[in-house]
mmCIF file of C-alpha atoms and ligand atoms in Angstrom:
data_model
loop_
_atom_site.group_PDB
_atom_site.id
_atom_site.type_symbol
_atom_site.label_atom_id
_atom_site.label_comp_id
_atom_site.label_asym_id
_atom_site.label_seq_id
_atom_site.Cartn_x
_atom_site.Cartn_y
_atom_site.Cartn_z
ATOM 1 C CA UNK A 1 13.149 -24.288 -1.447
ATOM 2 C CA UNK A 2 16.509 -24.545 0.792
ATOM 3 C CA UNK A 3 16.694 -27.359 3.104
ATOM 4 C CA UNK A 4 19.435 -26.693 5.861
ATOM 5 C CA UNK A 5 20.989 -29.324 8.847
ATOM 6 C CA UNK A 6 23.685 -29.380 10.584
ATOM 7 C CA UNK A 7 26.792 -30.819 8.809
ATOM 8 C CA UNK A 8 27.194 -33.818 10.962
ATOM 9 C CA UNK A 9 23.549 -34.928 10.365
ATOM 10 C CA UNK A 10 24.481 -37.894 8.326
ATOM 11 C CA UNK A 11 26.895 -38.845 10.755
ATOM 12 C CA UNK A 12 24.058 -39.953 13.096
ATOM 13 C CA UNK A 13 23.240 -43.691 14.033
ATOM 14 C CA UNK A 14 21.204 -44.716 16.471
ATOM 15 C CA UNK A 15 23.096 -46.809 19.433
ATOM 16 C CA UNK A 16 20.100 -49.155 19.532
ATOM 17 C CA UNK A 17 21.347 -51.744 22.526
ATOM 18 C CA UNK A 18 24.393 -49.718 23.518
ATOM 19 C CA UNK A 19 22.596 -46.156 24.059
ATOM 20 C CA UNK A 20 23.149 -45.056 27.457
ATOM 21 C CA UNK A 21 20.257 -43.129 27.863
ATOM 22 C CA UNK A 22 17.462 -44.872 25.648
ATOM 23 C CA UNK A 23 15.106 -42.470 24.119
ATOM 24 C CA UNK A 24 12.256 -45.625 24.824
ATOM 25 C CA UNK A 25 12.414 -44.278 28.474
ATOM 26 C CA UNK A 26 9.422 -41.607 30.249
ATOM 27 C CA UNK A 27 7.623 -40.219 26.565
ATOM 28 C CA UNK A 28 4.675 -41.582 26.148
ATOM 29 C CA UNK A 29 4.709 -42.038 22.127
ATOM 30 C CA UNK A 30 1.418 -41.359 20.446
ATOM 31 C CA UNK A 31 1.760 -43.597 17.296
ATOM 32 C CA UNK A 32 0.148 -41.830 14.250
ATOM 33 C CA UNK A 33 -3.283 -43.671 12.679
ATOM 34 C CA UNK A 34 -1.371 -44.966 9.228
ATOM 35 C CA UNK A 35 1.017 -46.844 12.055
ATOM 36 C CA UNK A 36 -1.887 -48.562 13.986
ATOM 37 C CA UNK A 37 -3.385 -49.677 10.838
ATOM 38 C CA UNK A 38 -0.149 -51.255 10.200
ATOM 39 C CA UNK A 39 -0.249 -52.587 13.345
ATOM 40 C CA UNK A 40 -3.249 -54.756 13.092
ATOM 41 C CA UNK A 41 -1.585 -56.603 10.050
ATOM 42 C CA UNK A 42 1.534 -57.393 12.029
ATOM 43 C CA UNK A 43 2.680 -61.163 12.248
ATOM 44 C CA UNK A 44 1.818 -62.819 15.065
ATOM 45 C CA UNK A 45 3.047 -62.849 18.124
ATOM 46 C CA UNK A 46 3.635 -59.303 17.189
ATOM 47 C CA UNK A 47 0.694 -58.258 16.409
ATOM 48 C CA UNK A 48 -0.608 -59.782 20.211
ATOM 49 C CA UNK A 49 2.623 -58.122 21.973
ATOM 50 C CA UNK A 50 1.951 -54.602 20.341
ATOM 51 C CA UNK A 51 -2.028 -54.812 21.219
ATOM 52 C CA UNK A 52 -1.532 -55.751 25.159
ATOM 53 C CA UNK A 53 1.539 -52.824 25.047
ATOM 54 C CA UNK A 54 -1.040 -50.285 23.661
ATOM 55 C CA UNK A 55 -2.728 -47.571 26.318
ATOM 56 C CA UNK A 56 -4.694 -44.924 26.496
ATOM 57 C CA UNK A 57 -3.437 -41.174 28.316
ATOM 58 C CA UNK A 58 -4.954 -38.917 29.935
ATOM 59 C CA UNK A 59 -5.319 -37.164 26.833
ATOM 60 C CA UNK A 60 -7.689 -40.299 25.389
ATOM 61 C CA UNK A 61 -4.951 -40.813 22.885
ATOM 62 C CA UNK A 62 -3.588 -44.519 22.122
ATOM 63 C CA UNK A 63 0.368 -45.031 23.335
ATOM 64 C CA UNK A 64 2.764 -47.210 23.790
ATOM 65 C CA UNK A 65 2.712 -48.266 27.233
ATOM 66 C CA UNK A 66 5.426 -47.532 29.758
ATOM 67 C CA UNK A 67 6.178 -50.571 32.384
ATOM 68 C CA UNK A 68 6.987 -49.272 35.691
ATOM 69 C CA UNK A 69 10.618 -48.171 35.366
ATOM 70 C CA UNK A 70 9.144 -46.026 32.703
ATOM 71 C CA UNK A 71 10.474 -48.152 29.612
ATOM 72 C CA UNK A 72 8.580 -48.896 26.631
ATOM 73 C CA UNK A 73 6.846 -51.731 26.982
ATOM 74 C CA UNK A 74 7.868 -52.986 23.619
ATOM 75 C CA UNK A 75 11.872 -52.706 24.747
ATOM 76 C CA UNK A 76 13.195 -56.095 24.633
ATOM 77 C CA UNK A 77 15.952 -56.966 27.043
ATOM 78 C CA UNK A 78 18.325 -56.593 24.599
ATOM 79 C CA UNK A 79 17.620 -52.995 24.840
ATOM 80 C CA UNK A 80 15.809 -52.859 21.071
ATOM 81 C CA UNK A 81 12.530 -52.197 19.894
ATOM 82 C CA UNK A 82 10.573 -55.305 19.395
ATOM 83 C CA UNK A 83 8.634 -53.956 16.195
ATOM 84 C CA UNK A 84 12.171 -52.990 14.306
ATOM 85 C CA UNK A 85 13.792 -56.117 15.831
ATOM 86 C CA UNK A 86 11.080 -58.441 14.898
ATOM 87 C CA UNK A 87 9.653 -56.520 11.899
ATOM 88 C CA UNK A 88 11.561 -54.115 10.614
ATOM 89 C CA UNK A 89 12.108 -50.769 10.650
ATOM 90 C CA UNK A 90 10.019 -49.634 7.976
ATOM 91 C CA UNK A 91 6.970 -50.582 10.666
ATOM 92 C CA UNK A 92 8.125 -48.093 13.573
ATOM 93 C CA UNK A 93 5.680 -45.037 13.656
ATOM 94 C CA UNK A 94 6.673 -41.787 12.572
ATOM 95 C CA UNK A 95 7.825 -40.319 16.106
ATOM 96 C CA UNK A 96 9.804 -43.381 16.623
ATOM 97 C CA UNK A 97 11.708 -43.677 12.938
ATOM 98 C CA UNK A 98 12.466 -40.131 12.819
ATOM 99 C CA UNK A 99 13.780 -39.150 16.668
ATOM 100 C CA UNK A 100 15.929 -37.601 17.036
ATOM 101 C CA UNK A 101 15.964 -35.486 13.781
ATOM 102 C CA UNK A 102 13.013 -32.711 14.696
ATOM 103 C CA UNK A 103 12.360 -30.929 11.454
ATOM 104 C CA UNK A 104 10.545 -27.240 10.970
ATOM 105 C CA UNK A 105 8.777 -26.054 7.637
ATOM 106 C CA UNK A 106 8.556 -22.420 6.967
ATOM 107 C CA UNK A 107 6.814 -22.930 3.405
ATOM 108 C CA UNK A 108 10.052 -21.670 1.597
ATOM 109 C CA UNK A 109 12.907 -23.279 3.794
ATOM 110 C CA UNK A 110 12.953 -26.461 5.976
ATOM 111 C CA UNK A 111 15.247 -27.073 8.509
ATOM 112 C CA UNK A 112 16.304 -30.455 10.247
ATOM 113 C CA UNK A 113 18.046 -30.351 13.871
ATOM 114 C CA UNK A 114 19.413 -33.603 16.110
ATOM 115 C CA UNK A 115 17.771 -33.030 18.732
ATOM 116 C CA UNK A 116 20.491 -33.064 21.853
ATOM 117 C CA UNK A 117 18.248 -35.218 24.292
ATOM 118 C CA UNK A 118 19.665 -38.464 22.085
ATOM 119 C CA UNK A 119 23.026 -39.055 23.760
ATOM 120 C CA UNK A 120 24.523 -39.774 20.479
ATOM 121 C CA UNK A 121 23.538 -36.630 18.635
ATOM 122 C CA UNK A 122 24.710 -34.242 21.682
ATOM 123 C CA UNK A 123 28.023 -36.397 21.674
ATOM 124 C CA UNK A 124 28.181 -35.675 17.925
ATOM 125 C CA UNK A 125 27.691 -31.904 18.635
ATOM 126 C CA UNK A 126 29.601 -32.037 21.588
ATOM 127 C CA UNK A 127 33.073 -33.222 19.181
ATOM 128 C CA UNK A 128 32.294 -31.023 16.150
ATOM 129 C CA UNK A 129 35.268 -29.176 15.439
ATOM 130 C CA UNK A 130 32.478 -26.545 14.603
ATOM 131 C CA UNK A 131 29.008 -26.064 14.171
ATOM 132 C CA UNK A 132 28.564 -25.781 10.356
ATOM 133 C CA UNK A 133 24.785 -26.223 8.064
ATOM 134 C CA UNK A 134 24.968 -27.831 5.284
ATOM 135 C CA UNK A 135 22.304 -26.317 2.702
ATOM 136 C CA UNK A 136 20.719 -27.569 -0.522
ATOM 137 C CA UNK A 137 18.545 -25.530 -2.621
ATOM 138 C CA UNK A 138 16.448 -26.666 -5.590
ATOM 139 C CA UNK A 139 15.902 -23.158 -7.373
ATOM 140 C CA UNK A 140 11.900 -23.244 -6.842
ATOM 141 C CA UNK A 141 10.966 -20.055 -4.983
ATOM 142 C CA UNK A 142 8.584 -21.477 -3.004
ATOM 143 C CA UNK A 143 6.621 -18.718 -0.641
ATOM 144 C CA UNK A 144 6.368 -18.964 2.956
ATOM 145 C CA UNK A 145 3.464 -20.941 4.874
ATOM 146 C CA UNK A 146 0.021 -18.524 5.099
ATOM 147 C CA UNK A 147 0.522 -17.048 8.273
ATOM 148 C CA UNK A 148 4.261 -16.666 8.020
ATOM 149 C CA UNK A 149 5.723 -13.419 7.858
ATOM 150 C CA UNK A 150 8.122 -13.202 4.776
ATOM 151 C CA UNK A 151 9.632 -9.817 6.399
ATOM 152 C CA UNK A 152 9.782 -10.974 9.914
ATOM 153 C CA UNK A 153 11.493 -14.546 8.926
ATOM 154 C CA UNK A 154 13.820 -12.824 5.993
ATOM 155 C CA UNK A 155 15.008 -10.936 9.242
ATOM 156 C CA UNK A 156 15.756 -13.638 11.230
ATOM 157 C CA UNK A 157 17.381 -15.770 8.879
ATOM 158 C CA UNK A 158 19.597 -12.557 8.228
ATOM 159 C CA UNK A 159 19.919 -12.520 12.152
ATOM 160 C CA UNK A 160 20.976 -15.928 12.868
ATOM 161 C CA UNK A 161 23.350 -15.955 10.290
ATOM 162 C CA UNK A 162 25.070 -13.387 12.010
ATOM 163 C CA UNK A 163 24.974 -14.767 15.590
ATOM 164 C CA UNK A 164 26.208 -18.129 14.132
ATOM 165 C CA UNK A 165 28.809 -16.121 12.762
ATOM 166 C CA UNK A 166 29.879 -13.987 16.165
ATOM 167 C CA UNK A 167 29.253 -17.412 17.807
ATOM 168 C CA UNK A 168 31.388 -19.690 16.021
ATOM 169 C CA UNK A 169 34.257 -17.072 14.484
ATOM 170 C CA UNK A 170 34.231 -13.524 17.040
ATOM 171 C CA UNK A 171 36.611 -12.140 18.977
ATOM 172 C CA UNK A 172 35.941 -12.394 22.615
ATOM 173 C CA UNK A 173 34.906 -15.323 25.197
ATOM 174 C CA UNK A 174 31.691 -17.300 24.393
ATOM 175 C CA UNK A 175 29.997 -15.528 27.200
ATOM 176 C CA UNK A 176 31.153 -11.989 25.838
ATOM 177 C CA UNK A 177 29.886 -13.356 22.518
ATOM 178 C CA UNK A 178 26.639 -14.860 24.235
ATOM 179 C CA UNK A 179 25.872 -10.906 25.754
ATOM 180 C CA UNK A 180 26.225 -9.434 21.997
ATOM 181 C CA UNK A 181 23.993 -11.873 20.960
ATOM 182 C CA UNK A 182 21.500 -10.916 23.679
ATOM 183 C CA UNK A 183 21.850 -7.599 23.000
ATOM 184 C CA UNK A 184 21.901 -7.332 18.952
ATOM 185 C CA UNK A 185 17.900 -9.779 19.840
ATOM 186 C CA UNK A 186 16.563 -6.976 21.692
ATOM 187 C CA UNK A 187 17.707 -4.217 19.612
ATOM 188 C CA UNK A 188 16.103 -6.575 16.332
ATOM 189 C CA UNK A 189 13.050 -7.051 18.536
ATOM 190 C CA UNK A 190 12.934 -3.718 19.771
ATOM 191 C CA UNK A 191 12.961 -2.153 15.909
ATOM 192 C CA UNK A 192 10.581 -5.484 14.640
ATOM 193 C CA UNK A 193 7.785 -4.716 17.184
ATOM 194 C CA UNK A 194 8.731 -1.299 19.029
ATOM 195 C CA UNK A 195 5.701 -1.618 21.795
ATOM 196 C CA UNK A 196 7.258 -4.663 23.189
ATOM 197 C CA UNK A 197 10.738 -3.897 23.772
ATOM 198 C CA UNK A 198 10.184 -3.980 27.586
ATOM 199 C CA UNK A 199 11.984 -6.982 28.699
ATOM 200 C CA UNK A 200 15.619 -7.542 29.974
ATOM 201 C CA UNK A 201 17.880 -10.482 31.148
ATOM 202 C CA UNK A 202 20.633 -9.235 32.632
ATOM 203 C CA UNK A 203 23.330 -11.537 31.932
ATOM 204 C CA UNK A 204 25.887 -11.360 34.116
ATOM 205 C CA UNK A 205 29.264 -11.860 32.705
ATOM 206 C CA UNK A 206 31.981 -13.888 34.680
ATOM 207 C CA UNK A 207 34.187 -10.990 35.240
ATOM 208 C CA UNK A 208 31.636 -10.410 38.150
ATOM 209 C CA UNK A 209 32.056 -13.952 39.539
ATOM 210 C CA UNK A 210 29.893 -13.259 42.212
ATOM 211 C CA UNK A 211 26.947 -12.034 39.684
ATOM 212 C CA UNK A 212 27.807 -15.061 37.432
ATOM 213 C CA UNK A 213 27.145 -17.382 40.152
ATOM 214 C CA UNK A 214 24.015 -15.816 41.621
ATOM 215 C CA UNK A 215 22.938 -16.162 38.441
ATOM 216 C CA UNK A 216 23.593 -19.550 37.970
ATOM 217 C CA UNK A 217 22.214 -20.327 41.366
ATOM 218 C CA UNK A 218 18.792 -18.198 40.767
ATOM 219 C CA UNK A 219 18.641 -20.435 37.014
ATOM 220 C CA UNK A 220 19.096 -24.077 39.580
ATOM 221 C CA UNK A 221 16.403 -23.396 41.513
ATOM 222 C CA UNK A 222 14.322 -21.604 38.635
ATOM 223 C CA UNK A 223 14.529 -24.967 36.363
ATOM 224 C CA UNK A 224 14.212 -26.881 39.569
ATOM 225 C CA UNK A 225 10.409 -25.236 39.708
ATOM 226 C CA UNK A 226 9.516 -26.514 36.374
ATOM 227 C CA UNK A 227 7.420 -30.013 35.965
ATOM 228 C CA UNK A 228 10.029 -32.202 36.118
ATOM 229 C CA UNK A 229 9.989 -35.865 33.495
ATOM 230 C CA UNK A 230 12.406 -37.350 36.283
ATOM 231 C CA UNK A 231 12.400 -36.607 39.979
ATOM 232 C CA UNK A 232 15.948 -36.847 40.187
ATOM 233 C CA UNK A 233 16.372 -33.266 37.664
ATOM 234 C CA UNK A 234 15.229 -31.038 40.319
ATOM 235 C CA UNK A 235 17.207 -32.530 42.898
ATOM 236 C CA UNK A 236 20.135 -32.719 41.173
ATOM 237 C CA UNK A 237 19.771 -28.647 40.145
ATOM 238 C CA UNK A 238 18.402 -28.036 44.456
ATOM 239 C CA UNK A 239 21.859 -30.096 45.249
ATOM 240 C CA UNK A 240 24.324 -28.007 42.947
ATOM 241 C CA UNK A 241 22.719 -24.943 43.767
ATOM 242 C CA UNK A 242 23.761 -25.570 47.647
ATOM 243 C CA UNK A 243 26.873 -26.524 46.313
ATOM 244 C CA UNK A 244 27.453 -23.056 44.465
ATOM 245 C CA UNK A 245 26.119 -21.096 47.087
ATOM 246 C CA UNK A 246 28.474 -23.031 50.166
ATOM 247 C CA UNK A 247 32.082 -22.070 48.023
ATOM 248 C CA UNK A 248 34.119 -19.506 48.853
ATOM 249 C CA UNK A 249 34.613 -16.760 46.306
ATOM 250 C CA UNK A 250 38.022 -18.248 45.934
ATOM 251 C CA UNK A 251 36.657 -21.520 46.087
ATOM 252 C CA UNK A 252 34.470 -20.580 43.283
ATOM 253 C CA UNK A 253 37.158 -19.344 40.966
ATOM 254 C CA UNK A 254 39.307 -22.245 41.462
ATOM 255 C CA UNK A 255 36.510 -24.982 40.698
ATOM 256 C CA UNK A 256 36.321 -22.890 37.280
ATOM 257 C CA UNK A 257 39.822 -22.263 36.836
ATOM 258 C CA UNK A 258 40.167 -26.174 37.607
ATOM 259 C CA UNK A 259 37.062 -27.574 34.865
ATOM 260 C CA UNK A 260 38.780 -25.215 32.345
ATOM 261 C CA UNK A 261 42.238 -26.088 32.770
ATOM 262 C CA UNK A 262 41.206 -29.995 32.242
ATOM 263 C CA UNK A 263 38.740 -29.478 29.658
ATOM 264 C CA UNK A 264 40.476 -27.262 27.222
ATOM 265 C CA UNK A 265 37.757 -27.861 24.750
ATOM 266 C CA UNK A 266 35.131 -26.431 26.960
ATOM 267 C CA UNK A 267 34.691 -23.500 25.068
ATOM 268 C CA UNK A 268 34.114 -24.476 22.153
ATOM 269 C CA UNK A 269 31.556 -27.595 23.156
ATOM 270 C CA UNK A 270 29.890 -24.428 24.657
ATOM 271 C CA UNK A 271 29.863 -22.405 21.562
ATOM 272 C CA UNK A 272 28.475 -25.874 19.602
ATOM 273 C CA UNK A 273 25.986 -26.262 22.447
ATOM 274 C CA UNK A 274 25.043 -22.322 21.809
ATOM 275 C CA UNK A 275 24.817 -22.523 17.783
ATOM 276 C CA UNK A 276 22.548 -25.759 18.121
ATOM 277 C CA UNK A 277 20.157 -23.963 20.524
ATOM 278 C CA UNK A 278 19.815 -20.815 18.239
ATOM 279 C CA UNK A 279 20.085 -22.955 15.381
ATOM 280 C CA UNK A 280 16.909 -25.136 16.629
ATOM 281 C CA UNK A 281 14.526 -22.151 18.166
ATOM 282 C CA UNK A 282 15.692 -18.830 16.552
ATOM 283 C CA UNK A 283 13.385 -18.860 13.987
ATOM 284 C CA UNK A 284 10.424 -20.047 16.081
ATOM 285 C CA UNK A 285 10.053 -16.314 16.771
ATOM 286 C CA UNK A 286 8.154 -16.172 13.580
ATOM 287 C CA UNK A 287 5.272 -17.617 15.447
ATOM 288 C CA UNK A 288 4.977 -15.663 18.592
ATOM 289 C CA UNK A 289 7.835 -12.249 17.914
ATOM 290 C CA UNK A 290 9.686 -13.257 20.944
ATOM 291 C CA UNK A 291 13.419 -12.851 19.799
ATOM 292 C CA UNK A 292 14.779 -11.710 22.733
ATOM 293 C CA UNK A 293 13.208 -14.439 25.013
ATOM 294 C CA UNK A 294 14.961 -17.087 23.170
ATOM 295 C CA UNK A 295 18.617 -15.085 23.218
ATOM 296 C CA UNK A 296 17.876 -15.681 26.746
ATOM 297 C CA UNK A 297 17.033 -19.554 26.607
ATOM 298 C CA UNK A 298 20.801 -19.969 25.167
ATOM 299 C CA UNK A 299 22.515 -17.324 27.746
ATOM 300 C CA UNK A 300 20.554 -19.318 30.623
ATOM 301 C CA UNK A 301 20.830 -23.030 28.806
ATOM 302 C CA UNK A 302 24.935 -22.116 28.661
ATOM 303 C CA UNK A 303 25.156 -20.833 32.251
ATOM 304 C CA UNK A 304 23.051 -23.429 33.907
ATOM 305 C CA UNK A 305 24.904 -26.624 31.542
ATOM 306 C CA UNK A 306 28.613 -24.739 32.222
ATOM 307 C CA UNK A 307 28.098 -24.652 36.227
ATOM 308 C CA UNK A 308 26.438 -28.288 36.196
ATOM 309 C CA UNK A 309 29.743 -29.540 34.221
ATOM 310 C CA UNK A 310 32.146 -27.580 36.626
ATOM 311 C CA UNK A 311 30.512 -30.273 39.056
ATOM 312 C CA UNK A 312 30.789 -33.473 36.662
ATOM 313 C CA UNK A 313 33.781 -32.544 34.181
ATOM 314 C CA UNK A 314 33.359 -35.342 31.140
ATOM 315 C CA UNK A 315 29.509 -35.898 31.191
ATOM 316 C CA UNK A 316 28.635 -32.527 29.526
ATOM 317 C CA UNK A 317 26.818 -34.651 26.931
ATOM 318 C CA UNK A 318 24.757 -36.464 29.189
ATOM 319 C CA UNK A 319 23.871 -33.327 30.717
ATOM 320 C CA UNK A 320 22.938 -31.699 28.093
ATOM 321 C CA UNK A 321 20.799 -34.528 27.010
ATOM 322 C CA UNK A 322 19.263 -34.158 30.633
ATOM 323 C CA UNK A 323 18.883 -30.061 30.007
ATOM 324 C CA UNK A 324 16.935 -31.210 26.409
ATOM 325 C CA UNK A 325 14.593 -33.708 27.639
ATOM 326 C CA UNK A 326 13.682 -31.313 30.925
ATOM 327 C CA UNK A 327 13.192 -27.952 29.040
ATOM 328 C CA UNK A 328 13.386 -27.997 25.379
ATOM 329 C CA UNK A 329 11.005 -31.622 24.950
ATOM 330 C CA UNK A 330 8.603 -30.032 27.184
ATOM 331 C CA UNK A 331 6.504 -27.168 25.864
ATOM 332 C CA UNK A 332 5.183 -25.558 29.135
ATOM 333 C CA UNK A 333 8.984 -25.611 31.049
ATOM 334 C CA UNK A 334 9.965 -24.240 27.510
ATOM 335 C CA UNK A 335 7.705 -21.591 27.687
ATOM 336 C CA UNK A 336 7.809 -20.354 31.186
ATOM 337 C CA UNK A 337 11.423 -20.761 31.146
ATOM 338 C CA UNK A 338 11.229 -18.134 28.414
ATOM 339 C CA UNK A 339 8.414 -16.331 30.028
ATOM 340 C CA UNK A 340 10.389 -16.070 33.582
ATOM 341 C CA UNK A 341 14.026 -14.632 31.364
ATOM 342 C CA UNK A 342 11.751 -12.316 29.703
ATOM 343 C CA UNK A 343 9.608 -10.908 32.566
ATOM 344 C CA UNK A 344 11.953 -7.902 34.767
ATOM 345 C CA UNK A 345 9.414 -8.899 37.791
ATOM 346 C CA UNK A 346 10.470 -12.408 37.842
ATOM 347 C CA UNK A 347 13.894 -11.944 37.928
ATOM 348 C CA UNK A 348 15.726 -11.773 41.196
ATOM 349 C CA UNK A 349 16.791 -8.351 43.039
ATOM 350 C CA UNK A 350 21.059 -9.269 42.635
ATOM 351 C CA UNK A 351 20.680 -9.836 38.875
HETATM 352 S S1 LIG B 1 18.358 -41.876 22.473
HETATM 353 FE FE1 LIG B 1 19.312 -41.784 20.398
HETATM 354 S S2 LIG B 1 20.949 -43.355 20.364
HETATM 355 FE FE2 LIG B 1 19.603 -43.749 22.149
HETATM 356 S S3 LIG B 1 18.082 -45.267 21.434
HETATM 357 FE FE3 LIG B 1 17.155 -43.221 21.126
HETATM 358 S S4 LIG B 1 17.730 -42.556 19.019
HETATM 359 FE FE4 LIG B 1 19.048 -44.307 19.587
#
C-alpha cells in the first residue's frame, strides 16, 4: 500500500495558546463512543467539568458544548484544552487529536492532507518553497476498497500527477496553468463517462480584466449565498464584491499591479494553495465521477482567495483558513459550490 502527504506534514505543531484562529471555535465536535467511555473514568474535577460541557445537537448526537462566543466549553483561558492540559493528550477524542491532518483510504493507497482551515498548516503551505508528497510504499499490493473503481482511480492518480506537475513546474501564469487544468478534467471526464460531458466553467483569464473581475464578483456573491459558520463571511465577500464592482478598469489593474508588485511570492502561494486543493479532493471523483466540477472548485477557490488578498495583502493565510472552514469543512456549500461551477444554467450571462 502507498501512503502519500505532503512533504511539510511533519513540520506541523499545533499553536495550542498562541493560535490565532483556534480550531475549538463554531464545530460542534461529536466525540467518538471509545472517548466517552474514557471520559467517565477521568479524574475528578475533570470528569465533572467534561459531563456539565457535554450536549446534545440537533442531530441527538453527544458534543462538546459551545459557550456563547462559540468556544469550546472545555477551552481554558489560557487558550488550551482542559482534557490535554489536565489529562493528557492521549485522552482527546479522535476528531480532536488528529485535526487538522484529514486522511482518505482508497483500499490500496492512503493519503493524509493538513487541512488549510488550521492557521498553522495554511501558513506552512503558504511558505513552501513548493508543494512536494512525500510517499512510502510497503510492497503489499493491496486492492482498492469494494466499490472503488481500480480503472477510474488508476486514472486519476495518473491525472493528478500531471496537473501537480503543470501546476508546480509549466510554462505559463498559474491562471494559464489553472485553464489547462480545467480543460485536460473535462476532456478526462468527457472520455471516462462520455454522457456527462455537458458542463462548462468558463474561466475567464486575466487578460480580459473585465471578465476576470465579473467573475470574481459573480464567485463573492455566489459563496456569499452559501450557509455561512460565521455571519461576518458573507459580509465580508457582499463588501469586496461592491468594492470590485465600484473600481475603475484602471483602478482595477492598478490594485493588481500594486498586490503583485509587493507580494512577489504571490504566485507561487497561489500555485501551493492550487496543488493542496487538487491534492485534497481530486481523487474524491472516484465516488461521484465529477472531475471536472472539482477543476472548477480550485479555478473558483484561486480567483475568489486572489481578489480577497488584493484587498488585505499579508493575511492570505488567514483567508484561506476562512475560504476552508466556509466551503471545504462544510459538505452542502462544498457541494453546491461544485454543483453551481458545473451547471451552464447557473452561471451568469457575462461569463
Ligand atoms: S487551528 Fe491548528 S494551530 Fe490552532 S489550535 Fe487548532 S490545530 Fe492548533
Amino acid at each position: 500500500m502507498v501512503e502519500r502527504r505532503p512533504d511539510y506534514y511533519t513540520s506541523f505543531h499545533c499553536l495550542g495558546g498562541a493560535c490565532p484562529d483556534t480550531c475549538c471555535r463554531d464545530w460542534s465536535v461529536v466525540p467518538d463512543e471509545d472517548a466517552l467511555a474514557d471520559y467517565a473514568a477521568a479524574p475528578s474535577p475533570l470528569r465533572e467539568r467534561i459531563s456539565q460541557d457535554l450536549a446534545t445537537d440537533e442531530d441527538g448526537d453527544v458534543c462538546f458544548r459551545l459557550d456563547e462566543q462559540g468556544l469550546c466549553a472545555l477551552l481554558t483561558p489560557d487558550g488550551l484544552c482542559a482534557i490535554q492540559r489536565d489529562w493528557g493528550e492521549a485522552h482527546l477524542c479522535g476528531h480532536c487529536a488528529a485535526y487538522p491532518r484529514f486522511t482518505e483510504e482508497f483500499g490500496c493507497l492512503t493519503e493524509t492532507a493538513l487541512a488549510v482551515s488550521c492557521p498553522e498548516a495554511a501558513r506552512l503551505l503558504l511558505e513552501a518553497p513548493q508543494f512536494a508528497l512525500a510517499e512510502t510504499d510497503d510492497g503489499r499490493n493491496d486492492p482498492p476498497f469494494d466499490g472503488v473503481d481500480p480503472d477510474l482511480l488508476a486514472a486519476l492518480e495518473q491525472s493528478r500527477a500531471r496537473i501537480l506537475t503543470l501546476l508546480n513546474d509549466g510554462e505559463g501564469t498559474i491562471w494559464e496553468k489553472l485553464r489547462t487544468m480545467l480543460s485536460r478534467a473535462k476532456a478526462l471526464e468527457t472520455f471516462l463517462i462520455p454522457s456527462d460531458c455537458r458542463r462548462e466553467y468558463p474561466f475567464p483569464p486575466p487578460p480580459f480584466p473585465d471578465l476576470f473581475r465579473a467573475s470574481a464578483i459573480w464567485l463573492f456573491n455566489l459563496l456569499a449565498e452559501l450557509d455561512p459558520l460565521r455571519p461576518d463571511w458573507p459580509e465580508l465577500l457582499k463588501a469586496r464584491a461592491a468594492q470590485l464592482s465600484a473600481l475603475s478598469p484602471a483602478d482595477y489593474l492598478r490594485l493588481r499591479a500594486d498586490y503583485e508588485r509587493a507580494n512577489p511570492r504571490w504566485e507561487r502561494q497561489l500555485t501551493n494553495l492550487a496543488c493542496y486543493l487538487v491534492f485534497r479532493h481530486w481523487h474524491k471523483a472516484v465516488n461521484d465521477d465529477d472531475i471536472y466540477g472539482r477543476a472548477a472548485l480550485v479555478c473558483a477557490a484561486c480567483t475568489v482567495l486572489y481578489h480577497l488578498s488584493l484587498f488585505q495583502p499579508g493575511e492570505e493565510a488567514a483567508l484561506w483558513t476562512r475560504f476552508s472552514r466556509e466551503i471545504e469543512h462544510d459538505e452542502n456549500n462544498l457541494a453546491d459550490l461544485i454543483w453551481a461551477l458545473s451547471e451552464p444554467d447557473a452561471l451568469p450571462d457575462p461569463l
